[in-house]
mmCIF file of C-alpha atoms in Angstrom:
data_model
loop_
_atom_site.group_PDB
_atom_site.id
_atom_site.type_symbol
_atom_site.label_atom_id
_atom_site.label_comp_id
_atom_site.label_asym_id
_atom_site.label_seq_id
_atom_site.Cartn_x
_atom_site.Cartn_y
_atom_site.Cartn_z
ATOM 1 C CA MET A 1 -39.087 18.957 2.379
ATOM 2 C CA ASP A 2 -35.863 17.273 1.207
ATOM 3 C CA ARG A 3 -34.026 20.601 0.962
ATOM 4 C CA TYR A 4 -33.993 21.140 4.730
ATOM 5 C CA ILE A 5 -33.402 19.375 8.014
ATOM 6 C CA TYR A 6 -36.385 20.198 10.207
ATOM 7 C CA VAL A 7 -35.895 20.071 13.977
ATOM 8 C CA ARG A 8 -39.003 20.439 16.110
ATOM 9 C CA GLY A 9 -39.265 20.627 19.876
ATOM 10 C CA ALA A 10 -35.565 20.222 20.765
ATOM 11 C CA ARG A 11 -35.177 20.178 24.572
ATOM 12 C CA VAL A 12 -31.653 18.780 25.009
ATOM 13 C CA HIS A 13 -29.751 20.395 27.904
ATOM 14 C CA ASN A 14 -30.490 24.119 27.840
ATOM 15 C CA LEU A 15 -32.528 24.117 24.615
ATOM 16 C CA LYS A 16 -36.072 25.313 25.271
ATOM 17 C CA ASN A 17 -38.373 23.641 22.766
ATOM 18 C CA VAL A 18 -36.351 24.890 19.773
ATOM 19 C CA ASN A 19 -37.705 24.664 16.212
ATOM 20 C CA VAL A 20 -35.277 25.213 13.329
ATOM 21 C CA ALA A 21 -34.926 24.468 9.603
ATOM 22 C CA ILE A 22 -31.331 23.965 8.379
ATOM 23 C CA PRO A 23 -30.710 23.992 4.586
ATOM 24 C CA LYS A 24 -28.970 20.976 3.065
ATOM 25 C CA ASN A 25 -25.979 21.056 0.690
ATOM 26 C CA SER A 26 -24.767 24.335 2.124
ATOM 27 C CA LEU A 27 -22.495 25.593 4.888
ATOM 28 C CA THR A 28 -24.426 26.566 8.003
ATOM 29 C CA ILE A 29 -22.732 28.181 11.004
ATOM 30 C CA ILE A 30 -24.353 28.145 14.439
ATOM 31 C CA THR A 31 -23.144 31.062 16.541
ATOM 32 C CA GLY A 32 -24.031 32.429 19.939
ATOM 33 C CA LEU A 33 -22.834 33.162 23.435
ATOM 34 C CA SER A 34 -21.260 30.519 25.617
ATOM 35 C CA GLY A 35 -23.994 28.301 27.024
ATOM 36 C CA SER A 36 -26.566 29.361 24.441
ATOM 37 C CA GLY A 37 -26.975 25.798 23.163
ATOM 38 C CA LYS A 38 -24.820 25.663 20.022
ATOM 39 C CA SER A 39 -23.273 22.286 20.839
ATOM 40 C CA SER A 40 -26.548 21.017 22.271
ATOM 41 C CA LEU A 41 -28.262 21.622 18.936
ATOM 42 C CA ALA A 42 -25.480 20.589 16.546
ATOM 43 C CA LEU A 43 -23.894 17.670 18.416
ATOM 44 C CA ASP A 44 -26.254 16.453 21.115
ATOM 45 C CA THR A 45 -29.408 16.732 18.994
ATOM 46 C CA ILE A 46 -28.826 16.629 15.223
ATOM 47 C CA TYR A 47 -25.635 14.557 15.177
ATOM 48 C CA ALA A 48 -26.771 12.262 17.994
ATOM 49 C CA GLU A 49 -30.034 11.423 16.220
ATOM 50 C CA GLY A 50 -28.309 10.944 12.853
ATOM 51 C CA GLN A 51 -25.732 8.660 14.441
ATOM 52 C CA ARG A 52 -28.400 6.712 16.335
ATOM 53 C CA ARG A 53 -30.393 6.054 13.178
ATOM 54 C CA TYR A 54 -27.287 5.028 11.263
ATOM 55 C CA LEU A 55 -26.114 2.631 13.966
ATOM 56 C CA GLU A 56 -29.504 0.948 13.946
ATOM 57 C CA SER A 57 -28.855 -0.040 10.319
ATOM 58 C CA LEU A 58 -25.567 -1.779 11.163
ATOM 59 C CA SER A 59 -25.102 -5.424 11.977
ATOM 60 C CA THR A 60 -25.357 -6.763 15.502
ATOM 61 C CA TYR A 61 -21.608 -7.441 15.432
ATOM 62 C CA ALA A 62 -20.799 -3.775 14.763
ATOM 63 C CA ARG A 63 -23.286 -2.435 17.309
ATOM 64 C CA GLN A 64 -21.789 -4.450 20.156
ATOM 65 C CA PHE A 65 -18.625 -2.331 20.003
ATOM 66 C CA LEU A 66 -20.487 0.983 20.006
ATOM 67 C CA GLY A 67 -23.225 0.390 22.510
ATOM 68 C CA GLU A 68 -26.761 1.678 22.389
ATOM 69 C CA MET A 69 -27.319 5.395 21.846
ATOM 70 C CA LYS A 70 -30.288 7.082 23.495
ATOM 71 C CA LYS A 71 -32.713 9.138 21.483
ATOM 72 C CA PRO A 72 -32.206 12.868 22.134
ATOM 73 C CA ASP A 73 -35.024 14.829 23.754
ATOM 74 C CA VAL A 74 -36.662 16.138 20.604
ATOM 75 C CA GLU A 75 -40.145 15.784 19.152
ATOM 76 C CA SER A 76 -39.034 15.078 15.576
ATOM 77 C CA ILE A 77 -36.205 15.524 13.093
ATOM 78 C CA GLU A 78 -37.008 15.186 9.401
ATOM 79 C CA GLY A 79 -34.743 15.089 6.353
ATOM 80 C CA LEU A 80 -31.797 13.782 8.375
ATOM 81 C CA SER A 81 -28.970 11.818 6.743
ATOM 82 C CA PRO A 82 -26.141 9.834 8.411
ATOM 83 C CA ALA A 83 -24.017 12.407 10.216
ATOM 84 C CA ILE A 84 -20.322 12.870 10.942
ATOM 85 C CA ALA A 85 -19.046 15.014 13.809
ATOM 86 C CA ILE A 86 -15.484 16.178 14.361
ATOM 87 C CA GLU A 87 -14.720 16.722 18.024
ATOM 88 C CA GLN A 88 -11.613 17.088 20.174
ATOM 89 C CA LYS A 89 -12.109 13.608 21.546
ATOM 90 C CA THR A 90 -12.461 10.109 20.124
ATOM 91 C CA VAL A 91 -15.123 7.486 20.729
ATOM 92 C CA SER A 92 -12.687 4.577 20.844
ATOM 93 C CA HIS A 93 -9.239 4.486 22.412
ATOM 94 C CA ASN A 94 -8.273 1.429 20.388
ATOM 95 C CA PRO A 95 -5.839 2.578 17.655
ATOM 96 C CA ARG A 96 -6.901 -0.340 15.461
ATOM 97 C CA SER A 97 -10.533 0.740 15.518
ATOM 98 C CA THR A 98 -11.413 3.058 12.641
ATOM 99 C CA VAL A 99 -14.573 4.217 10.919
ATOM 100 C CA GLY A 100 -13.925 1.575 8.259
ATOM 101 C CA THR A 101 -13.521 -1.332 10.684
ATOM 102 C CA VAL A 102 -16.448 -0.389 12.925
ATOM 103 C CA THR A 103 -18.848 -0.003 10.007
ATOM 104 C CA GLU A 104 -17.363 -3.084 8.265
ATOM 105 C CA ILE A 105 -16.797 -1.019 5.107
ATOM 106 C CA HIS A 106 -13.115 -1.907 5.373
ATOM 107 C CA ASP A 107 -13.908 -5.577 4.724
ATOM 108 C CA TYR A 108 -15.747 -4.758 1.504
ATOM 109 C CA LEU A 109 -12.964 -2.435 0.348
ATOM 110 C CA ARG A 110 -10.348 -5.143 0.921
ATOM 111 C CA VAL A 111 -12.310 -7.571 -1.236
ATOM 112 C CA LEU A 112 -12.824 -4.891 -3.899
ATOM 113 C CA TYR A 113 -9.116 -4.018 -4.071
ATOM 114 C CA ALA A 114 -8.173 -7.699 -4.198
ATOM 115 C CA ARG A 115 -10.485 -8.307 -7.159
ATOM 116 C CA VAL A 116 -9.978 -5.209 -9.322
ATOM 117 C CA GLY A 117 -6.595 -3.943 -8.111
ATOM 118 C CA VAL A 118 -3.660 -3.765 -10.529
ATOM 119 C CA PRO A 119 -0.257 -4.223 -8.840
ATOM 120 C CA HIS A 120 2.669 -1.973 -9.743
ATOM 121 C CA CYS A 121 6.355 -2.321 -8.989
ATOM 122 C CA PRO A 122 7.192 -0.231 -5.883
ATOM 123 C CA SER A 123 10.588 0.607 -7.383
ATOM 124 C CA CYS A 124 9.956 1.625 -11.001
ATOM 125 C CA GLY A 125 6.157 1.881 -11.059
ATOM 126 C CA ARG A 126 5.744 -0.605 -13.899
ATOM 127 C CA GLU A 127 2.482 -2.546 -14.015
ATOM 128 C CA VAL A 128 2.995 -6.113 -12.841
ATOM 129 C CA GLN A 129 0.808 -8.783 -14.404
ATOM 130 C CA LYS A 130 0.449 -12.499 -13.874
ATOM 131 C CA GLN A 131 -0.524 -14.472 -16.964
ATOM 132 C CA SER A 132 -1.109 -18.113 -17.742
ATOM 133 C CA LEU A 133 0.614 -19.876 -20.627
ATOM 134 C CA ASP A 134 -2.536 -19.693 -22.756
ATOM 135 C CA GLU A 135 -2.890 -15.957 -22.079
ATOM 136 C CA ILE A 136 0.744 -15.334 -23.044
ATOM 137 C CA VAL A 137 0.360 -17.285 -26.298
ATOM 138 C CA GLU A 138 -2.852 -15.413 -27.063
ATOM 139 C CA GLY A 139 -1.102 -12.107 -26.385
ATOM 140 C CA VAL A 140 1.769 -12.958 -28.740
ATOM 141 C CA LEU A 141 -0.633 -13.965 -31.516
ATOM 142 C CA LYS A 142 -2.517 -10.719 -31.003
ATOM 143 C CA ASP A 143 0.566 -8.473 -30.949
ATOM 144 C CA TYR A 144 2.256 -9.941 -34.017
ATOM 145 C CA GLY A 145 0.809 -10.485 -37.455
ATOM 146 C CA GLU A 146 1.059 -13.490 -39.718
ATOM 147 C CA GLU A 147 4.421 -14.051 -41.372
ATOM 148 C CA ASP A 148 6.165 -11.954 -38.676
ATOM 149 C CA ARG A 149 9.371 -13.689 -37.690
ATOM 150 C CA ILE A 150 9.792 -13.514 -33.929
ATOM 151 C CA ALA A 151 12.376 -14.627 -31.402
ATOM 152 C CA ILE A 152 11.564 -16.026 -27.969
ATOM 153 C CA TYR A 153 14.004 -15.307 -25.159
ATOM 154 C CA ALA A 154 14.391 -16.547 -21.596
ATOM 155 C CA PRO A 155 16.038 -13.994 -19.266
ATOM 156 C CA VAL A 156 19.115 -15.461 -17.561
ATOM 157 C CA ALA A 157 20.717 -12.381 -16.000
ATOM 158 C CA ASN A 158 19.736 -8.717 -15.869
ATOM 159 C CA GLU A 159 22.545 -6.233 -15.220
ATOM 160 C CA LYS A 160 24.497 -8.619 -12.991
ATOM 161 C CA LYS A 161 28.247 -8.988 -12.537
ATOM 162 C CA GLY A 162 30.011 -12.298 -13.167
ATOM 163 C CA GLU A 163 31.500 -14.634 -15.762
ATOM 164 C CA PHE A 164 28.465 -16.965 -15.853
ATOM 165 C CA LYS A 165 30.567 -19.939 -16.979
ATOM 166 C CA LYS A 166 28.455 -22.503 -15.140
ATOM 167 C CA GLU A 167 25.183 -21.032 -16.361
ATOM 168 C CA LEU A 168 26.263 -20.917 -20.009
ATOM 169 C CA GLU A 169 27.704 -24.432 -19.870
ATOM 170 C CA ALA A 170 24.476 -25.760 -18.331
ATOM 171 C CA LEU A 171 22.447 -24.201 -21.153
ATOM 172 C CA ARG A 172 24.754 -25.733 -23.760
ATOM 173 C CA LYS A 173 24.357 -29.190 -22.212
ATOM 174 C CA LYS A 174 20.571 -28.806 -22.375
ATOM 175 C CA GLY A 175 20.830 -28.490 -26.134
ATOM 176 C CA PHE A 176 20.347 -24.758 -26.592
ATOM 177 C CA VAL A 177 22.294 -23.196 -29.454
ATOM 178 C CA ARG A 178 22.313 -19.409 -29.120
ATOM 179 C CA VAL A 179 22.496 -16.847 -26.351
ATOM 180 C CA GLU A 180 22.263 -13.066 -26.366
ATOM 181 C CA ILE A 181 24.835 -11.237 -24.237
ATOM 182 C CA ASP A 182 24.636 -7.464 -23.866
ATOM 183 C CA GLY A 183 22.675 -7.153 -27.107
ATOM 184 C CA GLU A 184 24.924 -9.405 -29.206
ATOM 185 C CA THR A 185 24.035 -12.967 -30.229
ATOM 186 C CA TYR A 186 26.609 -15.729 -29.727
ATOM 187 C CA ASP A 187 26.813 -19.450 -30.383
ATOM 188 C CA LEU A 188 26.966 -21.452 -27.170
ATOM 189 C CA GLU A 189 29.611 -23.669 -28.764
ATOM 190 C CA GLU A 190 31.959 -20.684 -28.765
ATOM 191 C CA GLU A 191 34.330 -20.063 -25.883
ATOM 192 C CA LEU A 192 32.651 -17.125 -24.202
ATOM 193 C CA LYS A 193 34.684 -15.077 -21.752
ATOM 194 C CA LEU A 194 32.873 -12.362 -19.839
ATOM 195 C CA ASP A 195 34.418 -9.653 -17.685
ATOM 196 C CA LYS A 196 33.434 -10.592 -14.139
ATOM 197 C CA ASN A 197 33.703 -6.966 -13.000
ATOM 198 C CA LYS A 198 31.154 -5.690 -15.504
ATOM 199 C CA ARG A 199 27.386 -5.996 -15.430
ATOM 200 C CA HIS A 200 25.901 -8.236 -18.086
ATOM 201 C CA THR A 201 22.426 -8.872 -19.455
ATOM 202 C CA ILE A 202 22.031 -12.413 -20.766
ATOM 203 C CA ASN A 203 19.019 -13.796 -22.642
ATOM 204 C CA LEU A 204 18.729 -17.360 -23.851
ATOM 205 C CA VAL A 205 17.463 -17.619 -27.440
ATOM 206 C CA VAL A 206 14.872 -20.374 -27.087
ATOM 207 C CA ASP A 207 13.397 -20.289 -30.581
ATOM 208 C CA ARG A 208 12.925 -18.288 -33.771
ATOM 209 C CA LEU A 209 9.787 -18.867 -35.800
ATOM 210 C CA ARG A 210 7.105 -17.312 -37.952
ATOM 211 C CA VAL A 211 3.753 -16.403 -36.465
ATOM 212 C CA ASP A 212 1.133 -18.477 -38.240
ATOM 213 C CA ALA A 213 -1.466 -21.139 -37.524
ATOM 214 C CA GLU A 214 0.882 -23.986 -38.404
ATOM 215 C CA ASN A 215 3.366 -22.931 -35.712
ATOM 216 C CA ALA A 216 0.778 -22.415 -32.932
ATOM 217 C CA SER A 217 1.755 -25.608 -31.107
ATOM 218 C CA ARG A 218 5.467 -24.888 -31.514
ATOM 219 C CA LEU A 219 4.931 -21.348 -30.238
ATOM 220 C CA ALA A 220 3.232 -22.618 -27.076
ATOM 221 C CA ASP A 221 5.984 -25.190 -26.449
ATOM 222 C CA SER A 222 8.732 -22.599 -26.911
ATOM 223 C CA ILE A 223 7.057 -20.100 -24.592
ATOM 224 C CA GLU A 224 6.567 -22.792 -21.967
ATOM 225 C CA MET A 225 10.253 -23.717 -22.214
ATOM 226 C CA ALA A 226 11.273 -20.050 -21.960
ATOM 227 C CA LEU A 227 9.135 -19.597 -18.854
ATOM 228 C CA HIS A 228 10.840 -22.594 -17.284
ATOM 229 C CA GLU A 229 14.364 -21.383 -18.077
ATOM 230 C CA GLY A 230 13.566 -17.748 -17.256
ATOM 231 C CA ASP A 231 12.018 -18.376 -13.825
ATOM 232 C CA GLY A 232 8.566 -17.384 -15.011
ATOM 233 C CA PHE A 233 9.600 -14.647 -17.466
ATOM 234 C CA VAL A 234 9.692 -14.674 -21.263
ATOM 235 C CA GLU A 235 10.613 -11.962 -23.756
ATOM 236 C CA VAL A 236 9.240 -11.856 -27.294
ATOM 237 C CA GLY A 237 10.305 -9.596 -30.132
ATOM 238 C CA LEU A 238 10.837 -9.418 -33.855
ATOM 239 C CA VAL A 239 14.073 -11.000 -35.024
ATOM 240 C CA ASP A 240 16.893 -8.420 -35.234
ATOM 241 C CA SER A 241 14.790 -5.887 -33.302
ATOM 242 C CA GLU A 242 15.711 -4.419 -29.935
ATOM 243 C CA GLU A 243 12.071 -3.910 -28.944
ATOM 244 C CA ARG A 244 10.798 -6.677 -26.685
ATOM 245 C CA LYS A 245 7.579 -7.461 -24.904
ATOM 246 C CA VAL A 246 7.900 -9.084 -21.515
ATOM 247 C CA PHE A 247 5.390 -11.610 -20.204
ATOM 248 C CA SER A 248 5.373 -13.259 -16.796
ATOM 249 C CA GLU A 249 3.498 -16.001 -15.007
ATOM 250 C CA ASN A 250 4.621 -14.534 -11.665
ATOM 251 C CA PHE A 251 3.734 -11.384 -9.746
ATOM 252 C CA ALA A 252 7.210 -9.952 -10.306
ATOM 253 C CA CYS A 253 8.679 -6.917 -12.040
ATOM 254 C CA PRO A 254 10.672 -7.966 -15.115
ATOM 255 C CA ASP A 255 12.895 -4.873 -14.844
ATOM 256 C CA CYS A 256 13.679 -4.787 -11.124
ATOM 257 C CA GLY A 257 13.155 -8.451 -10.262
ATOM 258 C CA ILE A 258 11.017 -7.518 -7.251
ATOM 259 C CA SER A 259 8.487 -10.222 -6.396
ATOM 260 C CA LEU A 260 5.075 -9.214 -5.109
ATOM 261 C CA PRO A 261 2.607 -11.352 -3.173
ATOM 262 C CA GLU A 262 -0.503 -12.431 -5.004
ATOM 263 C CA ILE A 263 -3.281 -9.938 -4.416
ATOM 264 C CA SER A 264 -5.613 -11.065 -1.640
ATOM 265 C CA PRO A 265 -7.792 -9.262 0.937
ATOM 266 C CA LYS A 266 -5.289 -9.883 3.753
ATOM 267 C CA ILE A 267 -2.604 -7.649 2.233
ATOM 268 C CA PHE A 268 -5.015 -4.694 2.433
ATOM 269 C CA SER A 269 -5.590 -5.125 6.172
ATOM 270 C CA PHE A 270 -3.468 -3.124 8.620
ATOM 271 C CA ASN A 271 -4.482 -5.637 11.306
ATOM 272 C CA ASN A 272 -2.812 -8.477 9.402
ATOM 273 C CA PRO A 273 0.987 -8.999 9.434
ATOM 274 C CA PHE A 274 0.912 -9.409 5.636
ATOM 275 C CA GLY A 275 -0.669 -6.001 5.100
ATOM 276 C CA ALA A 276 0.563 -3.965 8.056
ATOM 277 C CA CYS A 277 3.160 -1.256 7.549
ATOM 278 C CA PRO A 278 6.542 -2.633 8.696
ATOM 279 C CA LYS A 279 7.359 0.655 10.430
ATOM 280 C CA CYS A 280 4.214 1.421 12.438
ATOM 281 C CA HIS A 281 2.837 -2.176 12.404
ATOM 282 C CA GLY A 282 -0.586 -0.947 11.344
ATOM 283 C CA LEU A 283 -1.085 1.588 14.144
ATOM 284 C CA GLY A 284 -0.642 4.655 11.974
ATOM 285 C CA TYR A 285 1.948 6.285 14.216
ATOM 286 C CA THR A 286 5.348 5.560 15.750
ATOM 287 C CA MET A 287 6.834 6.428 19.124
ATOM 288 C CA GLU A 288 9.837 8.733 18.826
ATOM 289 C CA PHE A 289 11.528 11.310 20.980
ATOM 290 C CA SER A 290 12.845 14.742 20.094
ATOM 291 C CA LYS A 291 16.422 15.294 21.211
ATOM 292 C CA ASP A 292 15.711 19.037 21.245
ATOM 293 C CA LEU A 293 13.224 18.498 24.080
ATOM 294 C CA VAL A 294 15.480 16.315 26.225
ATOM 295 C CA VAL A 295 17.778 19.204 27.153
ATOM 296 C CA ASP A 296 16.257 22.553 28.134
ATOM 297 C CA GLU A 297 18.858 25.083 27.068
ATOM 298 C CA ASN A 298 17.227 27.751 29.239
ATOM 299 C CA LEU A 299 18.090 25.898 32.462
ATOM 300 C CA THR A 300 21.325 24.901 34.110
ATOM 301 C CA VAL A 301 22.210 21.291 34.825
ATOM 302 C CA LEU A 302 21.553 21.764 38.527
ATOM 303 C CA LYS A 303 18.125 23.267 37.825
ATOM 304 C CA GLY A 304 16.989 20.339 35.685
ATOM 305 C CA ALA A 305 18.209 21.042 32.152
ATOM 306 C CA VAL A 306 18.266 17.297 31.415
ATOM 307 C CA LYS A 307 14.720 16.024 31.917
ATOM 308 C CA THR A 308 15.728 12.373 32.154
ATOM 309 C CA MET A 309 18.133 13.040 35.020
ATOM 310 C CA SER A 310 17.316 13.416 38.691
ATOM 311 C CA ASN A 311 17.693 16.916 40.158
ATOM 312 C CA ASN A 312 18.970 15.442 43.391
ATOM 313 C CA ARG A 313 22.346 17.080 44.030
ATOM 314 C CA ASP A 314 23.563 13.862 45.670
ATOM 315 C CA SER A 315 22.891 11.885 42.475
ATOM 316 C CA PHE A 316 26.047 10.148 41.230
ATOM 317 C CA ASN A 317 25.297 10.904 37.575
ATOM 318 C CA LEU A 318 24.605 14.560 38.320
ATOM 319 C CA LYS A 319 27.839 14.909 40.294
ATOM 320 C CA MET A 320 29.795 13.250 37.464
ATOM 321 C CA ILE A 321 28.379 15.622 34.834
ATOM 322 C CA VAL A 322 29.090 18.652 37.014
ATOM 323 C CA ARG A 323 32.711 17.551 37.402
ATOM 324 C CA VAL A 324 33.066 17.048 33.654
ATOM 325 C CA ILE A 325 31.651 20.512 32.998
ATOM 326 C CA GLU A 326 33.962 22.045 35.581
ATOM 327 C CA SER A 327 37.001 20.315 34.032
ATOM 328 C CA LEU A 328 36.070 21.533 30.568
ATOM 329 C CA GLY A 329 35.546 25.025 31.879
ATOM 330 C CA ASP A 330 39.070 25.166 33.204
#
């Protein structure tokens, strides 16, 4: 029984008490002469009944936008599942009404994406994570073994031009001792002169310590200080090693500096300004014109080659263009 859709006594339009069994999970083609009842059987009977049954399972809110569908003139249809029909017309003329919004599935998907989604940088594709101080400390303790000597850095500048005199002086006054500039470590008491026309990467050396239970409190304090000085970013690596691990308490890419909004259902809604495409504003299409269609190269100017221009020979614009063409022709 479940392998077929059984239609009995179909009398929609020009169908004359038709009985048919259509196999499931296979491609079935209904053919016949024009007016033989192909559309009456497929669309007005099977699809209409499947859609009617499905709509009855929706909420009252959803049904108010679709209206009530009448039961097709058929004795019975068994083995029918929710149906989808593709026609050359649409049910709703509202561009913001989709299958997802009408059935309210879109609302559940937005919540799902907001809860399990993992943001990535739109520029470099790197995974962007937001972590609390405790999570960062736990991650450092997990990534590095006991007796490993690590350095904690606070990013100050990433591939930016400038001399950074004010920034370096401010760090020195705060009591910091060392800074890393373009991969080299310097003492902040030194007179540092940077080429303002070159790009520099500057990291403040917040602390150097061994990873062990006795330094757990110091580790947390140093990471917290690095997050404060690094605008929510902290880099951790073995001393004298170029490999670093970046942690952040913000939704921001540590490489590109691009900030992302915190994931919430509203950013997955095309009907919300926070989630709508800035180009189409959530409609899914944009209005544009084709310059190739404005001028019909097969017609003369007087016969209406320019569609946006009046064909009236007394038109001022038309007369002006004709005179320009005549002057160029001479």
